Amino acid sequence: MGDDNVRWMTTGAAATVGLIMLVGAGPALAFGGCAERTATCYEKVRSADVYATVARPVVVAPARRDVVHTPAVIEPRPYRVEVSPQRVRAEHVPAAYGTVVKRSLVAPAQVRYDHVPAVVRRVHETVVVQPAGERWERTIGPHGQERMCRVVVAAVTRTIARDVVVQPAQRIAVTQPAVYRDVAVPVLLAPARTRHVVEPAVYAVEHRPVVLKPASVRVTEHPPVIGVAHERVLVQSGATSWQRVDGHGW
């Protein structure tokens, strides 16, 4: 009920109050009829209810949600994995020896001195035993005459042999070379050392699942289906009121 109902109730109340005043005004009036035929009469009546047809939205189908789960796409893929890591191992390498032939000195070089006698050669030469000169020579002629003549006297020579030193005696230094012998001598070819050996890592192939496409959830929202419902609703309730009627009996 709205404002119209309020107005109807107010009007009915006013009419009721007026009717009571009329009843109390004089004893000539009675509820069942009028004492005098010329009096004004009122009859209690009720007005019909007022209805109207209204359209209102109604939910034909409620809202719903469709959830579609799509699983992930997984495929095995080969992967190179390390089974054993690379490591460095220390390895002892002993010294290496060899043999080298060396000339060993048996006797050192020496110097000795040899006597070389003089070289003598025999030569012949003519020597003047008596040099040339002049002398007076006395001769007697056939007749006994004595004559003194100056005569040239030739030199008297003689061939003699003598030794001539062609090369004098000398002392010569003679060097005797050193005496060597081949001897096999052990030599160190490489000293002892520590060698680091790198052992490479060991790998293997294993298959691992790979997500090619992740799982997904698709949510589809469906709105509610709204329809229109027509219904008859009470617009105004009927009210009770006093209505003036003809006073000449019922």
C-alpha atoms as one frame of an Amber mdcrd trajectory, in Angstrom:
protein
   0.000   0.000   0.000   1.222   3.424  -0.888   0.275   7.040  -0.491  -3.110
   6.379  -2.110  -3.967   3.900   0.644  -3.013   6.462   3.234  -5.271   9.011
   1.566  -8.126   6.465   1.504  -7.666   5.662   5.175  -7.592   9.371   6.075
 -10.771  10.042   4.128 -12.535   7.035   5.748 -11.487   8.140   9.205 -12.820
  11.633   8.558 -16.105  10.217   7.310 -16.391   7.981  10.356 -15.774  10.899
  12.687 -18.424  12.930  10.824 -20.865  10.069  11.062 -20.348   9.701  14.783
 -20.964  13.401  15.165 -24.143  13.044  13.223 -25.271  10.108  15.367 -24.520
  11.951  18.545 -26.250  15.106  17.381 -29.712  13.958  18.088 -31.563  11.017
  19.433 -33.860  10.927  16.493 -31.232   9.003  14.366 -30.797   5.254  14.678
 -28.294   2.766  13.104 -30.891   0.534  11.640 -32.847   3.320   9.994 -33.769
   6.912  10.290 -36.290   8.229  12.858 -37.455  10.767  10.452 -37.871  10.124
   6.813 -36.533  13.480   6.033 -33.124  12.859   7.739 -29.878  12.290   5.842
 -28.687   8.649   5.938 -25.308   7.059   5.370 -24.560   3.437   4.524 -21.324
   1.669   5.339 -19.827   0.298   2.109 -16.470  -1.223   1.157 -14.692  -0.346
  -2.074 -13.107  -3.124  -4.172  -9.355  -3.768  -4.176  -7.435  -2.266  -7.093
  -5.094  -4.647  -8.941  -2.628  -4.114 -11.783  -0.610  -6.423 -13.981   3.129
  -5.700 -13.720   6.107  -7.231 -15.503   9.140  -8.119 -13.434  12.389  -9.790
 -14.370  12.820 -13.362 -13.236  15.870 -15.586 -13.404  15.153 -18.326 -15.911
  18.597 -19.866 -15.590  21.149 -18.797 -12.957  24.599 -17.603 -13.859  27.089
 -20.397 -14.211  30.814 -20.863 -14.731  32.396 -23.477 -16.978  35.946 -24.408
 -15.972  37.894 -26.319 -18.634  41.202 -27.794 -17.484  43.726 -28.377 -20.259
  46.556 -30.697 -19.160  50.165 -29.776 -19.829  51.880 -31.091 -22.949  54.960
 -32.973 -21.773  57.523 -34.633 -24.006  60.738 -36.420 -23.016  63.848 -34.742
 -24.339  67.439 -36.057 -24.271  69.817 -34.171 -22.005  73.543 -34.524 -21.606
  74.247 -34.978 -17.924  77.516 -35.223 -16.078  78.034 -38.638 -14.521  81.518
 -38.022 -13.180  83.141 -34.557 -12.968  86.522 -33.756 -14.377  89.380 -34.308
 -11.979  93.131 -33.810 -11.911  95.265 -36.722 -10.760  98.881 -36.255  -9.622
 101.231 -38.881 -11.021 104.860 -39.339  -9.988 107.267 -39.690 -12.894 110.661
 -41.109 -11.877 113.906 -39.676 -13.149 115.127 -40.913 -16.533 118.754 -41.918
 -16.981 120.793 -42.715 -20.057 124.336 -43.574 -21.047 126.640 -41.159 -22.775
 130.011 -42.130 -24.189 132.613 -39.647 -23.086 136.291 -39.446 -23.827 138.150
 -39.969 -20.578 141.725 -38.716 -20.119 144.001 -41.617 -19.443 147.307 -39.739
 -19.619 147.703 -36.027 -19.994 149.825 -34.484 -22.740 153.557 -34.341 -21.958
 156.510 -32.408 -23.332 159.911 -34.044 -23.618 163.090 -32.529 -24.922 165.196
 -34.472 -27.458 168.831 -33.631 -28.224 169.443 -33.172 -31.907 173.159 -33.405
 -32.737 174.794 -30.904 -34.968 174.781 -31.498 -38.663 178.374 -31.554 -39.913
 179.419 -31.659 -43.508 182.948 -32.329 -44.720 184.193 -29.832 -47.221 187.502
 -29.678 -49.139 189.299 -26.447 -49.626 192.626 -25.311 -50.935 194.762 -23.528
 -48.475 197.966 -21.618 -49.110 200.715 -23.365 -47.391 203.245 -20.846 -48.573
 202.194 -17.682 -50.197 203.671 -16.662 -53.544 206.673 -14.484 -53.438 209.985
 -13.647 -55.061 213.438 -15.030 -54.402 216.856 -14.491 -55.776 218.156 -17.457
 -57.520 221.953 -17.811 -58.254 222.860 -19.576 -61.356 226.217 -20.326 -62.949
 226.463 -20.036 -66.600 228.398 -22.343 -68.924 231.331 -20.218 -68.743 231.244
 -20.105 -65.047 229.765 -16.802 -64.884 227.625 -16.276 -61.860 224.328 -14.789
 -62.353 221.701 -13.667 -59.678 218.164 -13.724 -60.993 215.055 -12.593 -59.259
 212.588 -15.441 -59.650 208.886 -15.320 -58.797 208.053 -18.175 -56.529 204.488
 -19.454 -56.920 202.410 -19.973 -53.846 202.392 -23.415 -52.361 198.792 -24.651
 -51.826 197.386 -27.770 -50.380 193.910 -29.206 -50.406 192.662 -30.055 -46.983
 189.354 -31.545 -45.741 187.507 -30.075 -42.809 184.125 -30.539 -41.136 181.700
 -27.656 -41.374 178.715 -27.379 -38.988 175.739 -26.983 -41.220 173.221 -27.002
 -38.317 174.355 -26.716 -34.741 173.239 -29.165 -32.133 169.923 -28.242 -30.525
 167.407 -29.295 -27.899 163.948 -29.808 -29.385 160.714 -29.930 -27.330 158.581
 -32.882 -28.408 154.931 -32.851 -27.219 153.374 -36.185 -26.544 149.574 -35.908
 -27.012 147.196 -36.829 -24.237 145.870 -40.347 -24.209 142.061 -40.666 -24.139
 139.663 -43.551 -23.810 135.934 -43.763 -24.521 134.012 -44.418 -21.308 130.258
 -44.956 -20.949 128.974 -42.567 -18.292 125.383 -42.583 -16.917 123.699 -39.213
 -17.241 120.385 -37.775 -16.009 118.133 -37.281 -18.978 115.082 -35.978 -17.067
 114.698 -35.323 -13.334 111.935 -36.849 -11.288 108.761 -34.819 -11.424 105.082
 -34.817 -10.619 102.809 -34.874 -13.624  99.207 -33.744 -13.404  96.928 -35.906
 -15.494  93.536 -34.443 -16.356  90.799 -37.039 -16.438  87.899 -35.609 -18.450
  84.378 -35.605 -17.167  82.127 -38.516 -18.044  78.788 -37.670 -19.563  75.650
 -39.657 -20.316  72.384 -38.958 -22.059  69.169 -39.212 -20.124  65.648 -38.298
 -21.065  63.858 -35.728 -18.991  60.264 -34.591 -19.336  59.994 -31.132 -20.818
  56.840 -29.052 -20.578  56.161 -27.916 -24.096  52.917 -26.265 -23.120  51.937
 -25.674 -19.506  48.618 -26.747 -18.115  45.938 -24.130 -18.365  42.518 -23.420
 -16.936  39.944 -21.669 -19.090  36.992 -20.200 -17.235  33.915 -19.247 -19.215
  31.390 -17.094 -17.398  27.760 -17.563 -18.496  25.487 -14.724 -17.320  22.109
 -15.584 -15.903  19.184 -15.912 -18.280  16.624 -13.259 -17.317  13.034 -13.527
 -18.390   9.944 -11.387 -17.815   7.119 -12.619 -15.562   3.702 -10.908 -15.559
   1.787 -11.032 -12.333  -1.256  -9.351 -10.860  -0.384  -7.216  -7.888  -2.517
  -5.313  -5.414  -2.187  -1.661  -6.155  -4.740  -0.425  -3.589  -6.750  -2.333
  -0.996 -10.452  -1.672  -0.754 -11.526   0.673   2.042 -14.675   0.891   4.185
 -16.543   4.200   3.952 -19.916   5.748   4.732 -21.871   6.585   1.654 -24.934
   8.830   1.713 -28.064   7.025   0.702 -31.694   7.830   0.284 -33.355   7.949
   3.700 -36.691   6.419   2.643 -36.355   2.986   4.120 -34.437  -0.031   2.930
